[in-house]
Amino acid sequence: MSQPSEKKSSPAAAAHSAAAPALWQQLEAAAQALHGILGGQSSKAVLAQVPQRLRPGVQALLFQVLRQLGRAQALQKQLAPRAPAPRVSALLCTALALAWDEAQAPYPPFTLVNQAVEAAKRGAARAQSGFINACLRRFLRERDALVAATEADPVAVWNHPAWWIERLKKDHPQDWQRILAANNAQPPMTLRVNRQKATQSQYQSALAAIELNSQTVADMGLQLERAVAVQALPHFGQGWASVQDAAAQAAAPLLLDGLAPATQPLRVLDACAAPGGKTAHLLEYAQPGALQVTALEIDAERAERIKDTLGRLGLQAQVLVADASRPEDWFAQQCGGQPFDAILLDAPCTASGIVRRQPDVRWLRRESDVAQLAGIQSRLLDTLWPLLKPGGRMVYCTCSVFKAEGDAQVQAFLARNTTARSLPAPGHLIPGKADKPGCVADNALGDHDGFFYALLEKTR
């Protein structure tokens, strides 16, 4: 699941332009968005409700708040032992998350406090503006002592729910701290060059011509020194490149490398395909005409995104609005009932590996979601395996670092399927810059998201 990179523009830079909205307005909007997320809405949904002129600055502030929310909530408990009303709490936590660490603060802490109080006076928390003012002024006076008092709280230190931290300790006893630290950093913007339009070096030169430095990653990837709007990328509209994290770019080579050559196009199924990044990469990676790809997506609106992606890149695939777990609805009628040579199963998951791109995920997920999603993944594996021909290959992947959705899932599948054997694959990729030795021998993935990859071959 490829995700758009958030821009690394400072909200401070936007606020100082003549046309920029006042900081208190951005803080009020960010607090309202946080209130919505804590009520169960996604960041995408709440940001869609923010006026366009406010949205860039609000997103930058909101994402920083979400990455520091555990600390902010712990500080709020120090300042207000009795939990305030949700909207009051959201504004308090917004200010505290942004101001507690002066080194990372987008504005001086006293400015953030002043503007948060102004937001309280003018916004939804106006009835409690005096309370908010008293809490935040005390925070400025006693900041060091208050922060020190929260250091014993793992949720405050790591800014993840306690159950998440404990699961990572169990799953990755050597790497759990590195994973949590990576989740609280901004991700890089990484591109995948369309090899049917340009070489990696050609596109890198095109980027350099507009003073945008990059480094090569993966097979056809370029990691940008700074994020930019896609409209600023050379020939983006003509399909020369796509935004896709380096870890996600491992799927197509893993599935296609080593498949026996065929006189007819290889039949490939991308089982959970939206928004189409991996579908497109499969087609780009192979020689023109070498693949016949079917892309499934259960949601009609998201299926349209696959078509848009392929259209921009000048690629063709059969895009079906269908449920991968119900092949009786589509396999015979729309796919001819012939087994596939290869299947890519990028299964629904907790998205625990892409938290740095979607910092709301950690606060939206519940521990019970892991088992629920693992059940869906297990059913998809069992349902799609019969659709693979003998000698064919399946890549099972998730953008998760939880072993229940990765290694444990695959080991259980192998234990109950005597026709499946495991081939060398990356396994669990830890988010950040620490590439797993040997996973992509010639092309390191650079700074990448957390992922899991297994490669399975059908023996008979």
Short mmCIF file of C-alpha atoms in Angstrom, two decimals:
data_model
loop_
_atom_site.label_atom_id
_atom_site.label_comp_id
_atom_site.label_asym_id
_atom_site.label_seq_id
_atom_site.Cartn_x
_atom_site.Cartn_y
_atom_site.Cartn_z
CA MET A 1 0.00 0.00 0.00
CA SER A 2 1.85 3.04 -1.19
CA GLN A 3 1.19 6.22 0.67
CA PRO A 4 1.73 9.91 -0.29
CA SER A 5 4.62 11.54 1.51
CA GLU A 6 3.74 14.42 3.78
CA LYS A 7 5.47 17.66 2.92
CA LYS A 8 8.31 18.69 5.16
CA SER A 9 7.48 22.37 4.90
CA SER A 10 7.52 24.16 8.24
CA PRO A 11 4.18 25.51 9.42
CA ALA A 12 6.13 28.53 10.64
CA ALA A 13 7.15 29.41 7.09
CA ALA A 14 3.54 29.38 5.94
CA ALA A 15 2.33 31.40 8.90
CA HIS A 16 4.68 34.27 8.14
CA SER A 17 3.50 34.80 4.59
CA ALA A 18 1.09 37.66 4.10
CA ALA A 19 -1.77 35.43 3.01
CA ALA A 20 -1.34 32.80 5.74
CA PRO A 21 -4.03 32.39 8.39
CA ALA A 22 -3.28 33.30 11.99
CA LEU A 23 -1.58 30.65 14.08
CA TRP A 24 -4.47 30.52 16.54
CA GLN A 25 -6.75 29.50 13.66
CA GLN A 26 -4.42 26.67 12.70
CA LEU A 27 -4.17 25.53 16.32
CA GLU A 28 -7.94 25.57 16.70
CA ALA A 29 -8.36 23.55 13.50
CA ALA A 30 -5.64 21.10 14.54
CA ALA A 31 -7.32 20.64 17.93
CA GLN A 32 -10.67 19.99 16.27
CA ALA A 33 -8.99 17.44 14.00
CA LEU A 34 -7.37 15.75 17.01
CA HIS A 35 -10.76 15.63 18.72
CA GLY A 36 -12.16 13.85 15.67
CA ILE A 37 -9.31 11.32 15.58
CA LEU A 38 -9.69 10.53 19.27
CA GLY A 39 -13.36 9.98 18.46
CA GLY A 40 -12.45 7.34 15.89
CA GLN A 41 -12.11 9.27 12.61
CA SER A 42 -9.05 8.96 10.39
CA SER A 43 -6.68 11.86 9.77
CA LYS A 44 -7.75 11.81 6.12
CA ALA A 45 -11.38 12.26 7.11
CA VAL A 46 -10.79 15.06 9.60
CA LEU A 47 -8.39 16.96 7.34
CA ALA A 48 -10.96 16.83 4.54
CA GLN A 49 -13.18 18.96 6.79
CA VAL A 50 -10.51 21.66 7.21
CA PRO A 51 -10.80 24.65 4.84
CA GLN A 52 -8.30 24.41 2.00
CA ARG A 53 -6.45 27.60 2.96
CA LEU A 54 -5.76 26.14 6.42
CA ARG A 55 -5.10 22.54 5.45
CA PRO A 56 -1.33 22.48 4.73
CA GLY A 57 -0.40 24.19 7.99
CA VAL A 58 -2.97 22.24 9.99
CA GLN A 59 -1.74 18.91 8.61
CA ALA A 60 1.85 19.72 9.53
CA LEU A 61 0.80 20.71 13.05
CA LEU A 62 -1.58 17.75 13.46
CA PHE A 63 0.99 15.15 12.40
CA GLN A 64 3.50 16.55 14.88
CA VAL A 65 0.82 16.47 17.60
CA LEU A 66 0.01 12.83 16.82
CA ARG A 67 3.70 11.92 17.04
CA GLN A 68 3.91 13.52 20.51
CA LEU A 69 0.43 12.76 21.82
CA GLY A 70 1.49 10.29 24.51
CA ARG A 71 3.76 12.90 26.08
CA ALA A 72 1.09 15.58 25.79
CA GLN A 73 -1.54 13.43 27.49
CA ALA A 74 0.87 12.61 30.32
CA LEU A 75 1.65 16.32 30.79
CA GLN A 76 -2.04 17.14 30.82
CA LYS A 77 -2.55 14.68 33.67
CA GLN A 78 0.14 16.52 35.62
CA LEU A 79 -1.58 19.85 35.01
CA ALA A 80 -5.19 18.69 35.32
CA PRO A 81 -5.64 15.46 37.32
CA ARG A 82 -9.37 15.55 36.53
CA ALA A 83 -9.83 14.98 32.83
CA PRO A 84 -11.23 18.09 31.12
CA ALA A 85 -13.97 17.99 28.50
CA PRO A 86 -12.86 16.34 25.22
CA ARG A 87 -12.61 19.56 23.18
CA VAL A 88 -10.73 21.31 25.97
CA SER A 89 -8.42 18.32 26.27
CA ALA A 90 -7.80 18.33 22.51
CA LEU A 91 -6.66 21.97 22.54
CA LEU A 92 -4.52 21.48 25.64
CA CYS A 93 -2.87 18.40 24.15
CA THR A 94 -2.30 20.18 20.84
CA ALA A 95 -0.41 22.99 22.57
CA LEU A 96 1.51 20.66 24.89
CA ALA A 97 2.53 18.27 22.12
CA LEU A 98 3.94 21.13 20.06
CA ALA A 99 5.60 23.04 22.90
CA TRP A 100 7.02 20.47 25.33
CA ASP A 101 10.30 19.94 23.44
CA GLU A 102 11.68 23.32 22.44
CA ALA A 103 14.18 21.72 20.04
CA GLN A 104 11.33 20.26 17.93
CA ALA A 105 8.75 23.01 18.49
CA PRO A 106 7.58 24.66 15.23
CA TYR A 107 7.31 27.99 17.11
CA PRO A 108 8.71 29.26 20.42
CA PRO A 109 6.76 27.66 23.29
CA PHE A 110 5.52 31.01 24.62
CA THR A 111 4.12 31.82 21.15
CA LEU A 112 2.34 28.47 21.00
CA VAL A 113 0.87 29.04 24.45
CA ASN A 114 -0.28 32.58 23.64
CA GLN A 115 -1.90 31.46 20.41
CA ALA A 116 -3.50 28.39 22.00
CA VAL A 117 -5.10 30.64 24.63
CA GLU A 118 -6.31 32.90 21.81
CA ALA A 119 -7.76 29.84 20.07
CA ALA A 120 -9.54 28.94 23.33
CA LYS A 121 -11.06 32.41 23.61
CA ARG A 122 -12.33 32.37 20.02
CA GLY A 123 -13.17 28.71 19.46
CA ALA A 124 -15.06 25.71 20.79
CA ALA A 125 -13.29 25.81 24.19
CA ARG A 126 -14.10 29.46 24.96
CA ALA A 127 -16.01 28.63 28.16
CA GLN A 128 -12.81 27.03 29.52
CA SER A 129 -10.32 29.59 28.18
CA GLY A 130 -9.34 30.63 31.72
CA PHE A 131 -8.63 27.04 32.68
CA ILE A 132 -6.57 26.48 29.51
CA ASN A 133 -4.67 29.72 30.15
CA ALA A 134 -3.85 28.68 33.73
CA CYS A 135 -2.67 25.20 32.68
CA LEU A 136 -0.47 26.43 29.87
CA ARG A 137 1.07 29.30 31.90
CA ARG A 138 1.94 26.80 34.61
CA PHE A 139 3.45 24.57 31.95
CA LEU A 140 5.74 27.42 30.84
CA ARG A 141 6.83 28.07 34.43
CA GLU A 142 7.40 24.44 35.42
CA ARG A 143 8.14 22.78 32.09
CA ASP A 144 11.32 20.92 33.06
CA ALA A 145 9.85 19.51 36.27
CA LEU A 146 6.60 18.50 34.55
CA VAL A 147 8.42 16.74 31.72
CA ALA A 148 10.68 14.94 34.20
CA ALA A 149 7.59 13.69 36.03
CA THR A 150 6.39 11.95 32.86
CA GLU A 151 9.65 10.12 32.11
CA ALA A 152 8.56 6.97 33.93
CA ASP A 153 5.54 6.56 31.63
CA PRO A 154 6.40 4.44 28.54
CA VAL A 155 3.45 5.90 26.62
CA ALA A 156 4.87 9.40 27.20
CA VAL A 157 8.41 8.38 26.29
CA TRP A 158 7.51 6.42 23.12
CA ASN A 159 4.21 8.08 22.09
CA HIS A 160 2.46 4.78 21.37
CA PRO A 161 -0.28 2.94 23.26
CA ALA A 162 0.98 0.62 26.00
CA TRP A 163 -0.31 -2.53 24.27
CA TRP A 164 1.55 -1.56 21.07
CA ILE A 165 4.83 -1.10 22.95
CA GLU A 166 4.45 -4.43 24.73
CA ARG A 167 3.68 -6.28 21.49
CA LEU A 168 6.78 -4.83 19.81
CA LYS A 169 8.92 -5.83 22.78
CA LYS A 170 7.71 -9.40 22.37
CA ASP A 171 7.89 -9.50 18.57
CA HIS A 172 11.18 -7.62 18.13
CA PRO A 173 13.17 -7.76 21.39
CA GLN A 174 16.29 -6.39 19.70
CA ASP A 175 14.62 -3.72 17.57
CA TRP A 176 11.51 -2.46 19.40
CA GLN A 177 13.09 0.83 20.45
CA ARG A 178 14.38 1.48 16.94
CA ILE A 179 10.91 0.81 15.49
CA LEU A 180 9.21 3.20 17.91
CA ALA A 181 11.80 5.92 17.31
CA ALA A 182 11.43 5.55 13.53
CA ASN A 183 7.65 5.83 13.85
CA ASN A 184 8.03 9.26 15.45
CA ALA A 185 10.19 10.65 12.64
CA GLN A 186 9.05 12.16 9.36
CA PRO A 187 9.39 9.75 6.44
CA PRO A 188 11.26 10.58 3.24
CA MET A 189 9.53 11.04 -0.09
CA THR A 190 10.56 8.19 -2.37
CA LEU A 191 9.83 7.79 -6.06
CA ARG A 192 9.65 4.77 -8.35
CA VAL A 193 10.90 5.55 -11.84
CA ASN A 194 8.86 4.01 -14.65
CA ARG A 195 11.52 2.00 -16.47
CA GLN A 196 9.38 2.02 -19.61
CA LYS A 197 9.75 5.82 -19.71
CA ALA A 198 13.23 6.53 -18.30
CA THR A 199 16.20 4.99 -16.54
CA GLN A 200 16.90 5.61 -12.88
CA SER A 201 19.92 7.77 -13.72
CA GLN A 202 18.05 9.77 -16.36
CA TYR A 203 15.33 10.69 -13.92
CA GLN A 204 17.84 11.47 -11.20
CA SER A 205 19.47 13.92 -13.61
CA ALA A 206 16.08 15.47 -14.38
CA LEU A 207 15.55 16.00 -10.66
CA ALA A 208 19.02 17.50 -10.28
CA ALA A 209 18.21 19.95 -13.07
CA ILE A 210 15.51 21.47 -10.87
CA GLU A 211 17.87 21.44 -7.87
CA LEU A 212 16.26 18.43 -6.23
CA ASN A 213 18.89 16.01 -4.97
CA SER A 214 18.15 12.31 -4.57
CA GLN A 215 19.78 8.97 -3.85
CA THR A 216 19.13 5.68 -5.58
CA VAL A 217 17.23 3.02 -3.64
CA ALA A 218 15.71 -0.34 -4.57
CA ASP A 219 15.59 -1.38 -8.23
CA MET A 220 14.19 1.83 -9.73
CA GLY A 221 13.73 4.08 -6.73
CA LEU A 222 14.94 7.57 -5.87
CA GLN A 223 14.74 8.96 -2.36
CA LEU A 224 14.39 12.72 -2.38
CA GLU A 225 16.41 15.05 -0.19
CA ARG A 226 13.21 17.02 0.45
CA ALA A 227 9.57 16.46 -0.28
CA VAL A 228 7.81 18.40 -3.02
CA ALA A 229 4.37 18.47 -4.58
CA VAL A 230 4.05 15.82 -7.27
CA GLN A 231 3.17 18.54 -9.77
CA ALA A 232 6.73 19.83 -9.38
CA LEU A 233 8.25 16.49 -10.44
CA PRO A 234 9.58 16.28 -14.02
CA HIS A 235 7.10 14.62 -16.39
CA PHE A 236 4.97 13.31 -13.51
CA GLY A 237 1.78 13.81 -15.50
CA GLN A 238 3.33 11.81 -18.37
CA GLY A 239 3.97 8.85 -16.08
CA TRP A 240 7.73 9.00 -15.67
CA ALA A 241 7.57 8.41 -11.91
CA SER A 242 5.27 7.50 -9.03
CA VAL A 243 5.43 8.08 -5.29
CA GLN A 244 6.06 4.75 -3.54
CA ASP A 245 8.05 3.84 -0.46
CA ALA A 246 11.18 1.77 -1.07
CA ALA A 247 9.89 -1.18 0.98
CA ALA A 248 6.75 -1.36 -1.17
CA GLN A 249 8.98 -1.43 -4.26
CA ALA A 250 10.30 -4.86 -3.26
CA ALA A 251 7.03 -6.62 -4.16
CA ALA A 252 7.25 -6.75 -7.97
CA PRO A 253 10.86 -8.00 -8.24
CA LEU A 254 10.25 -10.59 -5.53
CA LEU A 255 7.20 -12.00 -7.33
CA LEU A 256 8.48 -11.88 -10.92
CA ASP A 257 12.18 -12.71 -10.64
CA GLY A 258 12.72 -16.42 -11.19
CA LEU A 259 9.34 -17.19 -12.74
CA ALA A 260 9.72 -19.57 -15.65
CA PRO A 261 9.62 -17.78 -19.02
CA ALA A 262 6.40 -18.29 -20.93
CA THR A 263 5.42 -18.13 -24.58
CA GLN A 264 2.12 -16.58 -23.51
CA PRO A 265 1.74 -13.60 -21.17
CA LEU A 266 1.98 -14.65 -17.53
CA ARG A 267 -1.35 -14.41 -15.73
CA VAL A 268 -0.88 -12.36 -12.56
CA LEU A 269 -3.43 -11.51 -9.88
CA ASP A 270 -3.02 -8.46 -7.64
CA ALA A 271 -5.60 -9.44 -5.04
CA CYS A 272 -6.00 -6.25 -2.95
CA ALA A 273 -4.74 -3.72 -5.42
CA ALA A 274 -5.82 -0.16 -4.55
CA PRO A 275 -4.46 2.43 -5.03
CA GLY A 276 -2.57 0.59 -7.77
CA GLY A 277 1.08 1.26 -7.02
CA LYS A 278 2.11 -2.40 -6.95
CA THR A 279 -0.11 -3.24 -9.93
CA ALA A 280 1.68 -0.56 -11.92
CA HIS A 281 5.10 -1.68 -10.73
CA LEU A 282 4.42 -5.25 -11.89
CA LEU A 283 3.62 -3.95 -15.38
CA GLU A 284 6.58 -1.58 -15.43
CA TYR A 285 8.99 -4.24 -14.20
CA ALA A 286 8.12 -6.82 -16.86
CA GLN A 287 8.72 -6.46 -20.57
CA PRO A 288 5.78 -4.87 -22.42
CA GLY A 289 3.17 -7.53 -23.14
CA ALA A 290 4.77 -10.10 -20.83
CA LEU A 291 2.03 -9.93 -18.19
CA GLN A 292 -1.74 -10.14 -18.14
CA VAL A 293 -2.61 -8.53 -14.81
CA THR A 294 -5.94 -8.67 -13.00
CA ALA A 295 -6.29 -6.12 -10.21
CA LEU A 296 -9.03 -6.69 -7.63
CA GLU A 297 -10.47 -4.06 -5.33
CA ILE A 298 -13.62 -4.45 -3.25
CA ASP A 299 -14.36 -0.71 -3.10
CA ALA A 300 -15.55 0.87 -6.36
CA GLU A 301 -14.16 4.32 -5.57
CA ARG A 302 -10.74 2.90 -4.76
CA ALA A 303 -10.88 0.79 -7.93
CA GLU A 304 -11.18 4.03 -9.89
CA ARG A 305 -7.92 5.15 -8.33
CA ILE A 306 -6.24 2.07 -9.79
CA LYS A 307 -7.54 3.02 -13.22
CA ASP A 308 -6.33 6.61 -12.76
CA THR A 309 -2.88 5.37 -11.72
CA LEU A 310 -2.57 3.06 -14.71
CA GLY A 311 -3.88 5.71 -17.07
CA ARG A 312 -1.27 8.27 -16.00
CA LEU A 313 1.49 5.70 -16.42
CA GLY A 314 0.24 4.43 -19.80
CA LEU A 315 -0.32 0.88 -18.52
CA GLN A 316 -3.17 -1.58 -18.91
CA ALA A 317 -4.69 -4.17 -16.57
CA GLN A 318 -8.04 -5.77 -15.94
CA VAL A 319 -9.47 -3.88 -12.96
CA LEU A 320 -12.34 -5.66 -11.21
CA VAL A 321 -14.53 -4.40 -8.39
CA ALA A 322 -14.65 -7.68 -6.51
CA ASP A 323 -14.01 -9.31 -3.14
CA ALA A 324 -10.80 -11.35 -3.20
CA SER A 325 -12.23 -13.63 -0.51
CA ARG A 326 -15.15 -14.65 -2.81
CA PRO A 327 -13.58 -16.02 -6.01
CA GLU A 328 -16.87 -17.73 -6.83
CA ASP A 329 -18.13 -14.25 -7.78
CA TRP A 330 -15.37 -13.41 -10.29
CA PHE A 331 -12.79 -16.13 -10.96
CA ALA A 332 -14.71 -18.23 -13.51
CA GLN A 333 -16.86 -15.55 -15.09
CA GLN A 334 -14.39 -12.68 -15.38
CA CYS A 335 -11.03 -14.44 -15.28
CA GLY A 336 -11.88 -17.54 -17.31
CA GLY A 337 -11.34 -19.93 -14.43
CA GLN A 338 -7.70 -20.52 -15.44
CA PRO A 339 -5.15 -20.66 -12.59
CA PHE A 340 -2.76 -17.75 -12.23
CA ASP A 341 0.99 -17.99 -12.73
CA ALA A 342 1.59 -15.54 -9.88
CA ILE A 343 -0.46 -13.89 -7.14
CA LEU A 344 0.38 -10.78 -5.13
CA LEU A 345 -1.53 -10.68 -1.85
CA ASP A 346 -0.92 -7.32 -0.19
CA ALA A 347 -3.34 -8.15 2.60
CA PRO A 348 -5.38 -5.76 4.77
CA CYS A 349 -3.46 -5.17 7.99
CA THR A 350 -2.97 -2.88 10.98
CA ALA A 351 -0.60 -0.62 8.97
CA SER A 352 1.75 -0.77 11.96
CA GLY A 353 4.73 -0.46 9.61
CA ILE A 354 3.68 2.87 8.09
CA VAL A 355 2.86 4.77 11.28
CA ARG A 356 5.32 7.51 10.42
CA ARG A 357 3.26 8.25 7.29
CA GLN A 358 -0.07 7.75 9.06
CA PRO A 359 0.61 8.85 12.65
CA ASP A 360 -3.07 8.56 13.56
CA VAL A 361 -3.01 4.77 13.10
CA ARG A 362 -1.40 4.07 16.48
CA TRP A 363 -4.18 5.94 18.29
CA LEU A 364 -7.01 4.47 16.19
CA ARG A 365 -6.04 0.81 16.42
CA ARG A 366 -7.12 -1.44 19.27
CA GLU A 367 -5.22 -4.53 20.38
CA SER A 368 -8.14 -6.70 19.29
CA ASP A 369 -7.70 -5.42 15.72
CA VAL A 370 -4.53 -7.50 15.33
CA ALA A 371 -6.28 -10.84 15.75
CA GLN A 372 -9.26 -9.73 13.68
CA LEU A 373 -7.06 -8.68 10.75
CA ALA A 374 -4.89 -11.79 11.11
CA GLY A 375 -8.06 -13.82 10.65
CA ILE A 376 -8.85 -11.99 7.42
CA GLN A 377 -5.30 -12.54 6.17
CA SER A 378 -5.50 -16.27 6.95
CA ARG A 379 -8.77 -16.64 5.06
CA LEU A 380 -7.39 -14.77 2.05
CA LEU A 381 -4.33 -17.02 1.93
CA ASP A 382 -6.46 -20.15 2.07
CA THR A 383 -8.97 -18.83 -0.47
CA LEU A 384 -6.49 -17.60 -3.08
CA TRP A 385 -3.99 -20.49 -2.89
CA PRO A 386 -6.19 -22.85 -4.99
CA LEU A 387 -6.23 -20.22 -7.75
CA LEU A 388 -2.46 -20.58 -8.24
CA LYS A 389 -1.19 -23.13 -10.73
CA PRO A 390 1.44 -25.74 -9.76
CA GLY A 391 4.87 -24.16 -10.03
CA GLY A 392 3.34 -20.72 -9.55
CA ARG A 393 4.36 -18.24 -6.90
CA MET A 394 2.58 -16.05 -4.39
CA VAL A 395 3.97 -13.05 -2.57
CA TYR A 396 2.23 -12.46 0.75
CA CYS A 397 2.99 -9.04 2.19
CA THR A 398 1.68 -6.59 4.75
CA CYS A 399 2.75 -3.11 5.78
CA SER A 400 2.94 -4.37 9.36
CA VAL A 401 5.71 -5.06 11.85
CA PHE A 402 3.53 -7.31 14.03
CA LYS A 403 4.50 -10.97 13.70
CA ALA A 404 0.89 -12.13 13.91
CA GLU A 405 0.44 -10.49 10.50
CA GLY A 406 3.79 -11.63 9.14
CA ASP A 407 6.05 -14.50 10.11
CA ALA A 408 3.53 -16.23 12.41
CA GLN A 409 0.84 -15.97 9.73
CA VAL A 410 3.03 -17.59 7.09
CA GLN A 411 4.31 -20.34 9.39
CA ALA A 412 0.73 -21.30 10.22
CA PHE A 413 -0.17 -21.33 6.52
CA LEU A 414 2.79 -23.59 5.67
CA ALA A 415 1.84 -25.94 8.49
CA ARG A 416 -1.62 -26.54 7.03
CA ASN A 417 -0.69 -26.56 3.31
CA THR A 418 1.45 -29.42 2.07
CA THR A 419 1.57 -27.97 -1.46
CA ALA A 420 3.34 -24.78 -0.34
CA ARG A 421 7.02 -24.21 0.21
CA SER A 422 8.77 -21.06 1.34
CA LEU A 423 11.41 -19.41 -0.86
CA PRO A 424 13.96 -16.77 0.24
CA ALA A 425 12.28 -13.44 0.99
CA PRO A 426 12.97 -10.35 3.12
CA GLY A 427 10.68 -11.33 6.00
CA HIS A 428 10.12 -8.46 8.44
CA LEU A 429 11.63 -5.16 7.34
CA ILE A 430 12.17 -2.73 10.22
CA PRO A 431 11.20 0.90 9.45
CA GLY A 432 14.03 3.38 9.13
CA LYS A 433 17.48 3.17 7.63
CA ALA A 434 18.58 -0.23 8.94
CA ASP A 435 18.32 -2.48 5.90
CA LYS A 436 18.10 -6.17 6.63
CA PRO A 437 21.32 -7.86 5.40
CA GLY A 438 20.82 -9.68 2.14
CA CYS A 439 17.20 -8.66 1.53
CA VAL A 440 18.06 -6.64 -1.58
CA ALA A 441 21.68 -7.44 -2.16
CA ASP A 442 22.53 -4.97 -4.90
CA ASN A 443 20.13 -2.14 -4.17
CA ALA A 444 19.63 -1.11 -0.56
CA LEU A 445 16.18 0.15 0.32
CA GLY A 446 17.48 3.26 2.07
CA ASP A 447 15.10 4.83 4.58
CA HIS A 448 12.00 2.67 4.22
CA ASP A 449 8.72 1.77 5.92
CA GLY A 450 8.08 -1.34 7.95
CA PHE A 451 6.92 -4.30 5.86
CA PHE A 452 6.71 -8.07 5.78
CA TYR A 453 7.39 -10.25 2.73
CA ALA A 454 7.05 -13.99 2.16
CA LEU A 455 7.47 -15.79 -1.16
CA LEU A 456 5.56 -19.06 -1.51
CA GLU A 457 5.79 -21.60 -4.33
CA LYS A 458 3.10 -24.16 -5.16
CA THR A 459 4.81 -27.53 -5.51
CA ARG A 460 1.92 -29.48 -7.06
#
